[in-house]
Amino acid sequence: MAKKERKKGRLKAFFKSRKAKKGSAAVIIAAAAVAVVILLNIVTGILVERFPNLKFDMTSSGTYQLQNDTKEYLSQLDKDVTLNVLVKESTFKGGMNAYSGGQYFVQANELLKKMAASSDHVTLKYIDLSANPTFTSKYKDIDWSSSDANNIILVTSGNEYTALKLDDCFTYDTSSAYYQYGYYVYTSTTIEQAVVTGILDVISGDKVQIDIITGSGENEEAFSALKSLLEKNAYKVNVVNLLTSKLGEDSKIAILYAPTVDLSDESAEKLNKWLDNDGEYGKTFVYIPINDNVDTPNINAIIENYGMKVSEGISFCMSQNHVLTDQYTFITDYNNDTYTDNLRNKTIPVAVRDSRNIEIKDEGTAKPLLSVSDTAGVVPFDADDSKTYEDYLIKDGINVAAIGTKANDDGKENKVAVFGSPMMFLSTYLNTASFNNANYLVNFCNTAADRGDLGITIVSAANDNGELGTITASTTVTVGIIFVAAVPLVVLVIGLMVYIRRRTK
């Protein structure tokens, strides 16, 4: 009994001692620091979940940031739109049974949340179809049953709706694990552009129609990037063979891309009749000549009727301010305010390669669109090998794009535009943010078609696993452990060490 009393006395004396008081203070400080760290993590998590735009993107390429076009477009929405992700959020973030590349779903999920946070008119929902099997029943115009449906997001606005497939929102390697194991190997996400396209689809009403002309040796694969760009900007694009069909009466724009032979007499007549539109006008014909020596008198007649002529040769540029890789690949200057007024960033140039020169023959009818006035010229197809570039310089420069306009008695206009470089509309240039090719084309079509809505031209965001901040589903857990458990534990250990050290002094 006396022994117990002695122990109690010692314990009481210890708590009253200077060492105990200092040690207690250290423990209290350590505990307070741990509590503050935990509280900050909890509060930050709640805020970031409530306001996704508070998340800080540490990737050099802005992997988790919406592009400016998207943010501005969403901020201007005046109609309510709902983005219905057709799985649970945990399933979506987990990669949808991906063999590889599941991190792109984490990226996509963050982009979707930021879209919803960018506008009061955008709502994001996750629909577990296994728990809500009747959800799709009222969307009867969508294929829900076939093996290739793969619908992942349903975009709705009022009574309008459209479904986005996995193929629309992600790119994947079709040559590897899918066919071997039945799993997808994802390589990037295109969800930002796909969703904006879906929103345009459901709020635009009737789409502006564009016909791409075939029947004169055109390479459909070559203009696939151009066609895809227009479709992603909510245009209805039809491929029309003029040898067997005619251009749509409702189509506002017709495009002839790099024909390898001339239009037949019958095809040229169909095109002229479509342009005339029974005297009503209101049509735009876009001609993109091939970069080769092809005799096209029927096409030339249409172009010359609108005050222009396509040069028999390839344009070059020797200006250090314009040349990219060689004299035949260069950037151009904007030369027509009508088709740049709504262009987002006029400091970004349009690039061309192997372009024809568009000569202005009637300045009252035709005007340049894209030009180079500094040290440029045209090398003829039948160039003399003994001559140099200086021999082919053109004093006033060259036009790589021009437009001719005619009006009827009521003031309604027809337009014929010529873009001299078919290569400027290949994916290499359309999908490069360093060039304005995609933006310029969409803006040109919007202006020519008197389309009021905003054209969205977004380059797919890249995802680099080597970058700090690129978080996969597995690293999400790791980061959580570090900041929720490891950091507080380290603080606690440091506090205990301070306590023990002071006690032993």
Short mmCIF file of C-alpha atoms in Angstrom, two decimals:
data_model
loop_
_atom_site.label_atom_id
_atom_site.label_comp_id
_atom_site.label_asym_id
_atom_site.label_seq_id
_atom_site.Cartn_x
_atom_site.Cartn_y
_atom_site.Cartn_z
CA MET A 1 0.00 0.00 0.00
CA ALA A 2 2.87 2.32 0.86
CA LYS A 3 4.46 1.45 -2.46
CA LYS A 4 1.36 2.56 -4.34
CA GLU A 5 1.24 5.78 -2.39
CA ARG A 6 4.87 6.46 -3.29
CA LYS A 7 4.10 5.91 -7.02
CA LYS A 8 1.13 8.26 -6.87
CA GLY A 9 3.30 10.82 -5.19
CA ARG A 10 5.97 10.54 -7.82
CA LEU A 11 3.41 10.79 -10.64
CA LYS A 12 1.85 13.83 -9.01
CA ALA A 13 5.25 15.41 -8.54
CA PHE A 14 6.16 14.68 -12.19
CA PHE A 15 3.09 16.48 -13.55
CA LYS A 16 3.98 19.46 -11.39
CA SER A 17 7.60 19.42 -12.56
CA ARG A 18 9.08 21.77 -15.20
CA LYS A 19 9.89 18.85 -17.51
CA ALA A 20 6.30 17.66 -17.53
CA LYS A 21 4.97 21.12 -18.20
CA LYS A 22 7.32 21.57 -21.18
CA GLY A 23 6.54 18.08 -22.45
CA SER A 24 2.81 18.65 -22.14
CA ALA A 25 3.12 21.85 -24.12
CA ALA A 26 4.96 19.98 -26.87
CA VAL A 27 2.29 17.26 -26.98
CA ILE A 28 -0.47 19.86 -27.10
CA ILE A 29 1.30 21.72 -29.91
CA ALA A 30 1.84 18.49 -31.86
CA ALA A 31 -1.76 17.42 -31.37
CA ALA A 32 -2.98 20.85 -32.44
CA ALA A 33 -0.81 20.73 -35.56
CA VAL A 34 -2.17 17.28 -36.44
CA ALA A 35 -5.72 18.52 -35.90
CA VAL A 36 -5.12 21.58 -38.09
CA VAL A 37 -3.65 19.45 -40.93
CA ILE A 38 -6.56 17.00 -40.77
CA LEU A 39 -9.09 19.84 -40.64
CA LEU A 40 -7.46 21.61 -43.61
CA ASN A 41 -7.59 18.37 -45.62
CA ILE A 42 -11.26 17.86 -44.80
CA VAL A 43 -12.23 21.46 -45.55
CA THR A 44 -10.16 21.53 -48.77
CA GLY A 45 -11.71 18.27 -49.94
CA ILE A 46 -15.23 19.61 -49.33
CA LEU A 47 -14.49 22.89 -51.10
CA VAL A 48 -12.84 21.23 -54.11
CA GLU A 49 -15.71 18.78 -54.42
CA ARG A 50 -18.20 21.66 -54.27
CA PHE A 51 -16.15 24.00 -56.48
CA PRO A 52 -14.04 21.93 -58.96
CA ASN A 53 -12.44 25.06 -60.44
CA LEU A 54 -10.53 25.50 -57.18
CA LYS A 55 -8.38 22.50 -58.07
CA PHE A 56 -4.84 23.43 -59.00
CA ASP A 57 -3.56 21.79 -62.18
CA MET A 58 0.19 21.16 -61.84
CA THR A 59 0.63 19.61 -65.31
CA SER A 60 2.64 21.64 -67.82
CA SER A 61 0.06 21.05 -70.57
CA GLY A 62 -2.98 21.97 -68.46
CA THR A 63 -4.26 18.40 -68.52
CA TYR A 64 -7.05 19.13 -66.08
CA GLN A 65 -7.97 22.59 -67.36
CA LEU A 66 -10.76 23.45 -69.74
CA GLN A 67 -9.65 25.30 -72.82
CA ASN A 68 -10.57 28.96 -73.10
CA ASP A 69 -13.01 28.31 -75.98
CA THR A 70 -14.94 25.90 -73.79
CA LYS A 71 -15.06 28.17 -70.76
CA GLU A 72 -16.22 31.17 -72.80
CA TYR A 73 -18.82 29.16 -74.68
CA LEU A 74 -20.26 27.63 -71.49
CA SER A 75 -20.32 31.02 -69.77
CA GLN A 76 -22.56 32.33 -72.58
CA LEU A 77 -25.09 29.49 -72.47
CA ASP A 78 -28.66 30.64 -72.00
CA LYS A 79 -30.33 27.21 -72.12
CA ASP A 80 -30.29 24.50 -69.46
CA VAL A 81 -28.25 21.42 -70.38
CA THR A 82 -27.80 18.18 -68.44
CA LEU A 83 -24.81 15.88 -68.86
CA ASN A 84 -25.90 12.39 -67.82
CA VAL A 85 -22.93 10.04 -67.32
CA LEU A 86 -24.49 6.62 -67.71
CA VAL A 87 -22.55 4.84 -64.94
CA LYS A 88 -21.74 5.45 -61.29
CA GLU A 89 -19.02 8.01 -60.75
CA SER A 90 -16.77 5.43 -59.10
CA THR A 91 -17.11 3.14 -62.13
CA PHE A 92 -16.37 5.98 -64.53
CA LYS A 93 -13.30 7.13 -62.61
CA GLY A 94 -12.16 3.52 -62.36
CA GLY A 95 -11.62 3.31 -66.10
CA MET A 96 -14.71 1.46 -67.33
CA ASN A 97 -12.96 -1.91 -67.40
CA ALA A 98 -9.95 -0.48 -69.24
CA TYR A 99 -6.98 -2.76 -69.87
CA SER A 100 -4.71 0.28 -69.91
CA GLY A 101 -5.10 4.06 -69.93
CA GLY A 102 -7.71 4.26 -67.19
CA GLN A 103 -6.12 7.51 -66.02
CA TYR A 104 -7.86 9.27 -68.91
CA PHE A 105 -11.19 8.63 -67.20
CA VAL A 106 -9.92 10.43 -64.10
CA GLN A 107 -8.95 13.32 -66.37
CA ALA A 108 -12.31 13.19 -68.16
CA ASN A 109 -14.20 13.18 -64.87
CA GLU A 110 -12.39 16.31 -63.71
CA LEU A 111 -13.12 18.07 -67.02
CA LEU A 112 -16.82 17.19 -66.76
CA LYS A 113 -16.98 18.66 -63.26
CA LYS A 114 -15.30 21.84 -64.39
CA MET A 115 -17.77 22.15 -67.26
CA ALA A 116 -20.64 21.97 -64.80
CA ALA A 117 -18.91 24.51 -62.56
CA SER A 118 -18.40 26.90 -65.48
CA SER A 119 -22.09 27.59 -66.06
CA ASP A 120 -25.26 27.75 -63.99
CA HIS A 121 -27.00 26.21 -67.00
CA VAL A 122 -24.96 22.97 -66.99
CA THR A 123 -25.85 20.12 -64.63
CA LEU A 124 -23.77 16.95 -64.24
CA LYS A 125 -25.44 13.71 -63.16
CA TYR A 126 -24.26 10.12 -62.80
CA ILE A 127 -26.91 7.54 -63.67
CA ASP A 128 -26.42 3.92 -62.62
CA LEU A 129 -28.41 2.15 -65.34
CA SER A 130 -28.36 -1.13 -63.45
CA ALA A 131 -30.27 0.58 -60.64
CA ASN A 132 -32.37 2.69 -63.06
CA PRO A 133 -33.17 0.32 -65.97
CA THR A 134 -36.06 2.44 -67.27
CA PHE A 135 -34.03 5.66 -67.53
CA THR A 136 -33.30 5.21 -71.24
CA SER A 137 -36.83 4.27 -72.26
CA LYS A 138 -37.93 7.82 -73.10
CA TYR A 139 -34.96 8.42 -75.42
CA LYS A 140 -36.30 6.29 -78.23
CA ASP A 141 -34.17 7.74 -81.07
CA ILE A 142 -30.96 6.38 -79.53
CA ASP A 143 -29.63 2.87 -80.08
CA TRP A 144 -29.36 1.32 -76.62
CA SER A 145 -29.29 -2.36 -77.49
CA SER A 146 -26.83 -3.13 -80.30
CA SER A 147 -23.35 -4.39 -79.50
CA ASP A 148 -21.70 -1.26 -80.90
CA ALA A 149 -23.89 1.25 -79.01
CA ASN A 150 -21.35 2.03 -76.25
CA ASN A 151 -23.30 5.11 -75.13
CA ILE A 152 -21.55 6.70 -72.16
CA ILE A 153 -22.99 10.24 -71.86
CA LEU A 154 -26.50 11.47 -72.64
CA VAL A 155 -26.70 15.22 -73.29
CA THR A 156 -30.19 16.69 -72.87
CA SER A 157 -31.80 20.11 -73.17
CA GLY A 158 -35.56 20.29 -72.96
CA ASN A 159 -36.91 17.73 -75.43
CA GLU A 160 -33.66 17.59 -77.39
CA TYR A 161 -31.05 14.94 -76.66
CA THR A 162 -28.02 13.20 -78.11
CA ALA A 163 -25.81 10.34 -76.95
CA LEU A 164 -22.02 10.36 -76.86
CA LYS A 165 -20.26 7.05 -77.33
CA LEU A 166 -16.98 5.89 -75.86
CA ASP A 167 -15.48 6.42 -79.32
CA ASP A 168 -16.56 10.08 -79.19
CA CYS A 169 -15.06 10.71 -75.75
CA PHE A 170 -11.87 8.61 -75.82
CA THR A 171 -9.34 7.32 -78.30
CA TYR A 172 -7.99 3.82 -77.93
CA ASP A 173 -5.66 1.36 -79.57
CA THR A 174 -7.85 -0.99 -81.60
CA SER A 175 -5.00 -3.26 -82.64
CA SER A 176 -3.93 -4.69 -79.29
CA ALA A 177 -5.60 -5.83 -76.12
CA TYR A 178 -9.22 -5.27 -77.16
CA TYR A 179 -9.17 -8.00 -79.78
CA GLN A 180 -6.95 -10.25 -77.68
CA TYR A 181 -8.54 -9.83 -74.27
CA GLY A 182 -11.70 -7.81 -74.82
CA TYR A 183 -10.33 -4.81 -72.95
CA TYR A 184 -9.67 -1.30 -74.25
CA VAL A 185 -6.23 0.31 -74.24
CA TYR A 186 -7.08 4.01 -74.02
CA THR A 187 -4.60 6.53 -75.39
CA SER A 188 -6.27 9.93 -74.79
CA THR A 189 -9.54 11.67 -74.01
CA THR A 190 -11.53 13.85 -76.39
CA ILE A 191 -14.37 14.33 -73.94
CA GLU A 192 -14.16 18.12 -73.83
CA GLN A 193 -14.75 18.55 -77.55
CA ALA A 194 -17.32 15.73 -77.62
CA VAL A 195 -19.42 17.27 -74.85
CA VAL A 196 -19.32 20.77 -76.35
CA THR A 197 -20.38 19.25 -79.68
CA GLY A 198 -23.21 17.45 -77.88
CA ILE A 199 -24.34 20.70 -76.28
CA LEU A 200 -24.28 22.43 -79.66
CA ASP A 201 -26.34 19.56 -81.05
CA VAL A 202 -29.12 19.86 -78.49
CA ILE A 203 -29.41 23.66 -78.38
CA SER A 204 -28.78 24.55 -82.03
CA GLY A 205 -32.08 23.34 -83.44
CA ASP A 206 -31.77 22.79 -87.19
CA LYS A 207 -28.14 22.30 -88.18
CA VAL A 208 -26.52 24.17 -91.02
CA GLN A 209 -25.86 21.69 -93.84
CA ILE A 210 -22.59 21.45 -95.74
CA ASP A 211 -22.09 19.25 -98.81
CA ILE A 212 -18.63 17.89 -99.66
CA ILE A 213 -18.49 17.18 -103.39
CA THR A 214 -17.05 13.97 -104.79
CA GLY A 215 -17.04 12.38 -108.23
CA SER A 216 -13.89 14.05 -109.59
CA GLY A 217 -11.22 11.82 -108.11
CA GLU A 218 -11.30 13.27 -104.61
CA ASN A 219 -9.63 11.34 -101.78
CA GLU A 220 -12.25 10.98 -99.06
CA GLU A 221 -9.65 9.92 -96.49
CA ALA A 222 -7.71 13.12 -97.16
CA PHE A 223 -10.68 15.36 -96.27
CA SER A 224 -11.77 13.24 -93.30
CA ALA A 225 -10.18 15.64 -90.78
CA LEU A 226 -11.98 18.60 -92.37
CA LYS A 227 -15.28 16.71 -92.33
CA SER A 228 -14.77 15.67 -88.71
CA LEU A 229 -13.99 19.23 -87.64
CA LEU A 230 -17.20 20.56 -89.20
CA GLU A 231 -19.29 17.79 -87.67
CA LYS A 232 -17.82 18.46 -84.23
CA ASN A 233 -18.91 22.06 -84.62
CA ALA A 234 -22.54 20.99 -85.10
CA TYR A 235 -22.68 21.13 -88.91
CA LYS A 236 -24.54 18.44 -90.77
CA VAL A 237 -22.04 17.25 -93.38
CA ASN A 238 -23.15 15.27 -96.44
CA VAL A 239 -20.81 13.67 -98.97
CA VAL A 240 -22.41 14.15 -102.40
CA ASN A 241 -21.23 12.53 -105.62
CA LEU A 242 -22.20 15.03 -108.31
CA LEU A 243 -21.99 12.36 -111.01
CA THR A 244 -24.97 10.55 -109.52
CA SER A 245 -26.64 13.08 -107.19
CA LYS A 246 -27.20 16.78 -106.77
CA LEU A 247 -26.37 19.23 -104.02
CA GLY A 248 -28.93 19.67 -101.28
CA GLU A 249 -31.38 22.53 -101.63
CA ASP A 250 -30.99 23.21 -97.89
CA SER A 251 -27.19 23.11 -97.95
CA LYS A 252 -25.64 26.53 -97.46
CA ILE A 253 -22.04 25.55 -98.23
CA ALA A 254 -20.53 23.17 -100.78
CA ILE A 255 -16.85 22.15 -100.64
CA LEU A 256 -14.79 20.69 -103.48
CA TYR A 257 -11.59 19.29 -101.99
CA ALA A 258 -8.56 18.58 -104.19
CA PRO A 259 -10.20 17.04 -107.29
CA THR A 260 -7.73 15.13 -109.46
CA VAL A 261 -9.85 15.67 -112.59
CA ASP A 262 -12.13 18.45 -113.77
CA LEU A 263 -15.84 18.56 -113.00
CA SER A 264 -17.84 16.98 -115.79
CA ASP A 265 -20.06 19.32 -117.82
CA GLU A 266 -23.11 17.89 -116.07
CA SER A 267 -21.55 18.27 -112.60
CA ALA A 268 -20.50 21.86 -113.34
CA GLU A 269 -24.04 22.63 -114.45
CA LYS A 270 -25.44 21.16 -111.23
CA LEU A 271 -23.05 23.28 -109.18
CA ASN A 272 -23.93 26.47 -111.07
CA LYS A 273 -27.63 25.74 -110.69
CA TRP A 274 -27.21 25.19 -106.96
CA LEU A 275 -25.30 28.48 -106.66
CA ASP A 276 -28.00 30.37 -108.53
CA ASN A 277 -30.65 28.87 -106.24
CA ASP A 278 -33.45 30.00 -108.57
CA GLY A 279 -32.13 33.54 -108.31
CA GLU A 280 -32.34 33.53 -104.52
CA TYR A 281 -28.56 33.17 -103.99
CA GLY A 282 -27.41 32.72 -100.38
CA LYS A 283 -24.93 29.92 -101.21
CA THR A 284 -21.18 29.55 -100.63
CA PHE A 285 -18.90 27.37 -102.76
CA VAL A 286 -15.44 26.55 -101.37
CA TYR A 287 -12.84 25.27 -103.82
CA ILE A 288 -9.58 23.72 -102.61
CA PRO A 289 -7.43 22.88 -105.68
CA ILE A 290 -4.98 20.00 -105.66
CA ASN A 291 -1.30 20.92 -105.48
CA ASP A 292 -0.55 19.42 -108.88
CA ASN A 293 -0.82 20.36 -112.54
CA VAL A 294 -4.39 19.34 -113.39
CA ASP A 295 -6.39 20.83 -116.26
CA THR A 296 -9.73 22.02 -114.84
CA PRO A 297 -11.45 24.38 -117.34
CA ASN A 298 -14.96 23.85 -115.94
CA ILE A 299 -13.87 24.64 -112.38
CA ASN A 300 -11.75 27.55 -113.60
CA ALA A 301 -14.78 29.07 -115.34
CA ILE A 302 -16.71 29.17 -112.06
CA ILE A 303 -13.78 30.70 -110.20
CA GLU A 304 -13.11 33.29 -112.92
CA ASN A 305 -16.78 34.27 -112.88
CA TYR A 306 -16.16 35.44 -109.33
CA GLY A 307 -13.07 37.49 -110.18
CA MET A 308 -10.29 35.01 -109.35
CA LYS A 309 -7.78 32.71 -111.03
CA VAL A 310 -5.76 29.84 -109.58
CA SER A 311 -2.04 30.01 -110.47
CA GLU A 312 -0.34 27.27 -112.43
CA GLY A 313 2.33 26.62 -109.86
CA ILE A 314 3.14 26.33 -106.14
CA SER A 315 3.60 29.31 -103.86
CA PHE A 316 6.79 29.85 -101.88
CA CYS A 317 7.92 32.31 -99.25
CA MET A 318 11.40 33.41 -98.28
CA SER A 319 10.52 35.76 -95.41
CA GLN A 320 12.09 34.74 -92.12
CA ASN A 321 8.97 36.02 -90.38
CA HIS A 322 6.81 33.51 -92.24
CA VAL A 323 8.81 30.41 -93.21
CA LEU A 324 8.28 27.32 -91.06
CA THR A 325 10.22 24.27 -92.27
CA ASP A 326 10.98 25.27 -95.86
CA GLN A 327 10.01 27.82 -98.51
CA TYR A 328 6.82 25.91 -99.35
CA THR A 329 5.62 25.72 -95.73
CA PHE A 330 4.83 29.06 -94.17
CA ILE A 331 2.38 31.08 -92.13
CA THR A 332 0.10 33.71 -93.64
CA ASP A 333 -1.32 37.12 -92.80
CA TYR A 334 -5.05 37.80 -92.35
CA ASN A 335 -6.39 40.06 -95.08
CA ASN A 336 -10.15 40.35 -94.64
CA ASP A 337 -11.79 41.67 -91.47
CA THR A 338 -15.15 40.15 -92.34
CA TYR A 339 -13.79 36.66 -91.72
CA THR A 340 -11.61 37.50 -88.74
CA ASP A 341 -13.92 39.74 -86.67
CA ASN A 342 -15.15 36.77 -84.62
CA LEU A 343 -11.81 34.94 -84.60
CA ARG A 344 -10.77 34.36 -81.01
CA ASN A 345 -7.04 34.93 -81.29
CA LYS A 346 -5.76 36.77 -84.34
CA THR A 347 -2.17 36.52 -83.14
CA ILE A 348 -2.12 32.81 -83.97
CA PRO A 349 -1.39 32.36 -87.70
CA VAL A 350 -2.82 30.07 -90.35
CA ALA A 351 -0.21 27.73 -91.85
CA VAL A 352 -0.11 26.38 -95.41
CA ARG A 353 2.01 23.97 -97.38
CA ASP A 354 2.31 23.54 -101.15
CA SER A 355 -0.33 26.19 -101.77
CA ARG A 356 -1.55 27.58 -105.06
CA ASN A 357 -1.63 31.36 -105.51
CA ILE A 358 -5.08 32.91 -105.94
CA GLU A 359 -4.84 35.85 -108.32
CA ILE A 360 -7.39 38.63 -107.97
CA LYS A 361 -8.63 39.49 -111.49
CA ASP A 362 -11.61 41.67 -110.56
CA GLU A 363 -11.04 43.71 -107.40
CA GLY A 364 -14.67 44.79 -107.40
CA THR A 365 -15.77 41.19 -107.03
CA ALA A 366 -12.93 39.36 -105.30
CA LYS A 367 -10.88 40.11 -102.18
CA PRO A 368 -7.95 38.29 -100.56
CA LEU A 369 -8.46 36.32 -97.35
CA LEU A 370 -4.98 35.04 -96.48
CA SER A 371 -1.85 36.57 -97.98
CA VAL A 372 1.91 36.97 -97.76
CA SER A 373 3.24 40.28 -99.08
CA ASP A 374 6.84 39.85 -97.97
CA THR A 375 9.30 38.06 -100.30
CA ALA A 376 6.95 35.49 -101.83
CA GLY A 377 6.20 34.15 -105.27
CA VAL A 378 5.11 31.18 -107.37
CA VAL A 379 7.23 28.44 -108.92
CA PRO A 380 5.42 27.33 -112.12
CA PHE A 381 4.71 23.66 -112.68
CA ASP A 382 6.91 23.91 -115.79
CA ALA A 383 9.66 25.86 -114.02
CA ASP A 384 13.03 26.35 -115.70
CA ASP A 385 15.65 24.53 -113.61
CA SER A 386 18.21 27.21 -114.37
CA LYS A 387 16.15 29.88 -112.56
CA THR A 388 16.16 30.67 -108.83
CA TYR A 389 13.45 31.67 -106.37
CA GLU A 390 14.30 35.33 -106.94
CA ASP A 391 13.28 34.93 -110.58
CA TYR A 392 9.75 33.94 -109.51
CA LEU A 393 9.11 36.55 -106.83
CA ILE A 394 5.85 38.49 -107.16
CA LYS A 395 6.14 42.15 -106.28
CA ASP A 396 2.79 42.50 -104.50
CA GLY A 397 3.05 39.10 -102.77
CA ILE A 398 0.69 36.15 -102.98
CA ASN A 399 -2.79 35.18 -101.85
CA VAL A 400 -3.24 31.66 -100.53
CA ALA A 401 -6.97 32.24 -100.05
CA ALA A 402 -9.47 34.65 -101.61
CA ILE A 403 -13.22 35.12 -101.93
CA GLY A 404 -15.51 36.47 -104.63
CA THR A 405 -18.97 37.83 -103.86
CA LYS A 406 -22.00 38.57 -106.02
CA ALA A 407 -25.40 39.92 -104.98
CA ASN A 408 -28.83 39.60 -106.59
CA ASP A 409 -31.36 42.40 -106.91
CA ASP A 410 -32.57 41.78 -103.37
CA GLY A 411 -29.06 42.12 -101.95
CA LYS A 412 -28.67 38.43 -101.13
CA GLU A 413 -25.12 37.25 -101.76
CA ASN A 414 -23.40 34.27 -103.30
CA LYS A 415 -19.82 33.58 -102.30
CA VAL A 416 -17.07 31.56 -103.97
CA ALA A 417 -13.94 31.06 -101.87
CA VAL A 418 -10.66 29.44 -102.92
CA PHE A 419 -8.18 28.05 -100.40
CA GLY A 420 -4.97 27.23 -102.24
CA SER A 421 -3.60 24.50 -99.96
CA PRO A 422 -5.35 21.16 -99.44
CA MET A 423 -2.69 20.29 -96.86
CA MET A 424 -3.78 23.14 -94.60
CA PHE A 425 -6.89 21.09 -93.79
CA LEU A 426 -5.11 17.88 -92.84
CA SER A 427 -5.19 16.79 -89.19
CA THR A 428 -1.54 17.80 -88.81
CA TYR A 429 -2.57 21.44 -89.07
CA LEU A 430 -6.18 21.32 -87.87
CA ASN A 431 -5.26 19.64 -84.56
CA THR A 432 -2.29 21.87 -83.74
CA ALA A 433 -2.97 24.71 -81.31
CA SER A 434 0.06 26.58 -82.66
CA PHE A 435 -1.87 27.26 -85.87
CA ASN A 436 -5.29 28.84 -86.35
CA ASN A 437 -6.31 26.62 -89.28
CA ALA A 438 -9.20 24.93 -87.49
CA ASN A 439 -10.47 28.12 -85.86
CA TYR A 440 -10.25 30.05 -89.12
CA LEU A 441 -12.14 27.43 -91.13
CA VAL A 442 -14.95 27.18 -88.57
CA ASN A 443 -15.15 30.95 -88.25
CA PHE A 444 -15.23 31.27 -92.05
CA CYS A 445 -18.10 28.79 -92.32
CA ASN A 446 -20.00 30.42 -89.44
CA THR A 447 -19.69 33.81 -91.12
CA ALA A 448 -20.53 32.56 -94.62
CA ALA A 449 -23.59 30.68 -93.35
CA ASP A 450 -24.75 33.57 -91.11
CA ARG A 451 -24.64 31.21 -88.19
CA GLY A 452 -25.06 32.94 -84.90
CA ASP A 453 -23.76 30.32 -82.49
CA LEU A 454 -20.16 30.06 -81.46
CA GLY A 455 -17.83 27.68 -83.27
CA ILE A 456 -15.78 25.54 -80.92
CA THR A 457 -12.46 24.23 -82.14
CA ILE A 458 -10.70 22.40 -79.35
CA VAL A 459 -7.52 20.37 -79.58
CA SER A 460 -7.70 17.19 -77.50
CA ALA A 461 -5.84 17.51 -74.20
CA ALA A 462 -2.82 15.28 -73.78
CA ASN A 463 -2.09 13.31 -70.63
CA ASP A 464 1.49 12.55 -69.62
CA ASN A 465 1.91 10.08 -66.77
CA GLY A 466 5.38 11.45 -66.11
CA GLU A 467 4.05 14.83 -65.05
CA LEU A 468 3.45 15.75 -61.46
CA GLY A 469 -0.25 16.28 -61.14
CA THR A 470 -1.32 13.64 -63.66
CA ILE A 471 -3.23 11.43 -61.26
CA THR A 472 -4.37 7.92 -62.09
CA ALA A 473 -6.90 6.00 -60.05
CA SER A 474 -4.11 4.24 -58.14
CA THR A 475 -2.10 7.39 -57.47
CA THR A 476 -5.24 9.09 -56.21
CA VAL A 477 -5.21 6.61 -53.31
CA THR A 478 -1.48 7.19 -52.78
CA VAL A 479 -1.89 10.96 -52.67
CA GLY A 480 -4.78 10.56 -50.26
CA ILE A 481 -2.69 8.39 -47.93
CA ILE A 482 0.18 10.90 -48.03
CA PHE A 483 -1.86 13.96 -47.16
CA VAL A 484 -4.54 12.45 -44.95
CA ALA A 485 -2.44 9.93 -42.99
CA ALA A 486 1.30 10.28 -43.62
CA VAL A 487 1.65 14.03 -43.10
CA PRO A 488 -0.29 14.07 -39.79
CA LEU A 489 1.67 11.00 -38.64
CA VAL A 490 4.98 12.73 -39.37
CA VAL A 491 3.86 15.78 -37.42
CA LEU A 492 2.85 13.53 -34.49
CA VAL A 493 6.18 11.69 -34.51
CA ILE A 494 8.09 14.99 -34.52
CA GLY A 495 6.03 16.16 -31.56
CA LEU A 496 6.76 12.97 -29.63
CA MET A 497 10.45 13.27 -30.36
CA VAL A 498 10.46 16.82 -29.02
CA TYR A 499 8.62 15.62 -25.94
CA ILE A 500 10.99 12.70 -25.26
CA ARG A 501 14.08 14.86 -25.85
CA ARG A 502 12.92 17.51 -23.42
CA ARG A 503 11.98 14.92 -20.82
CA THR A 504 15.41 13.35 -20.87
CA LYS A 505 17.23 16.67 -20.42
#
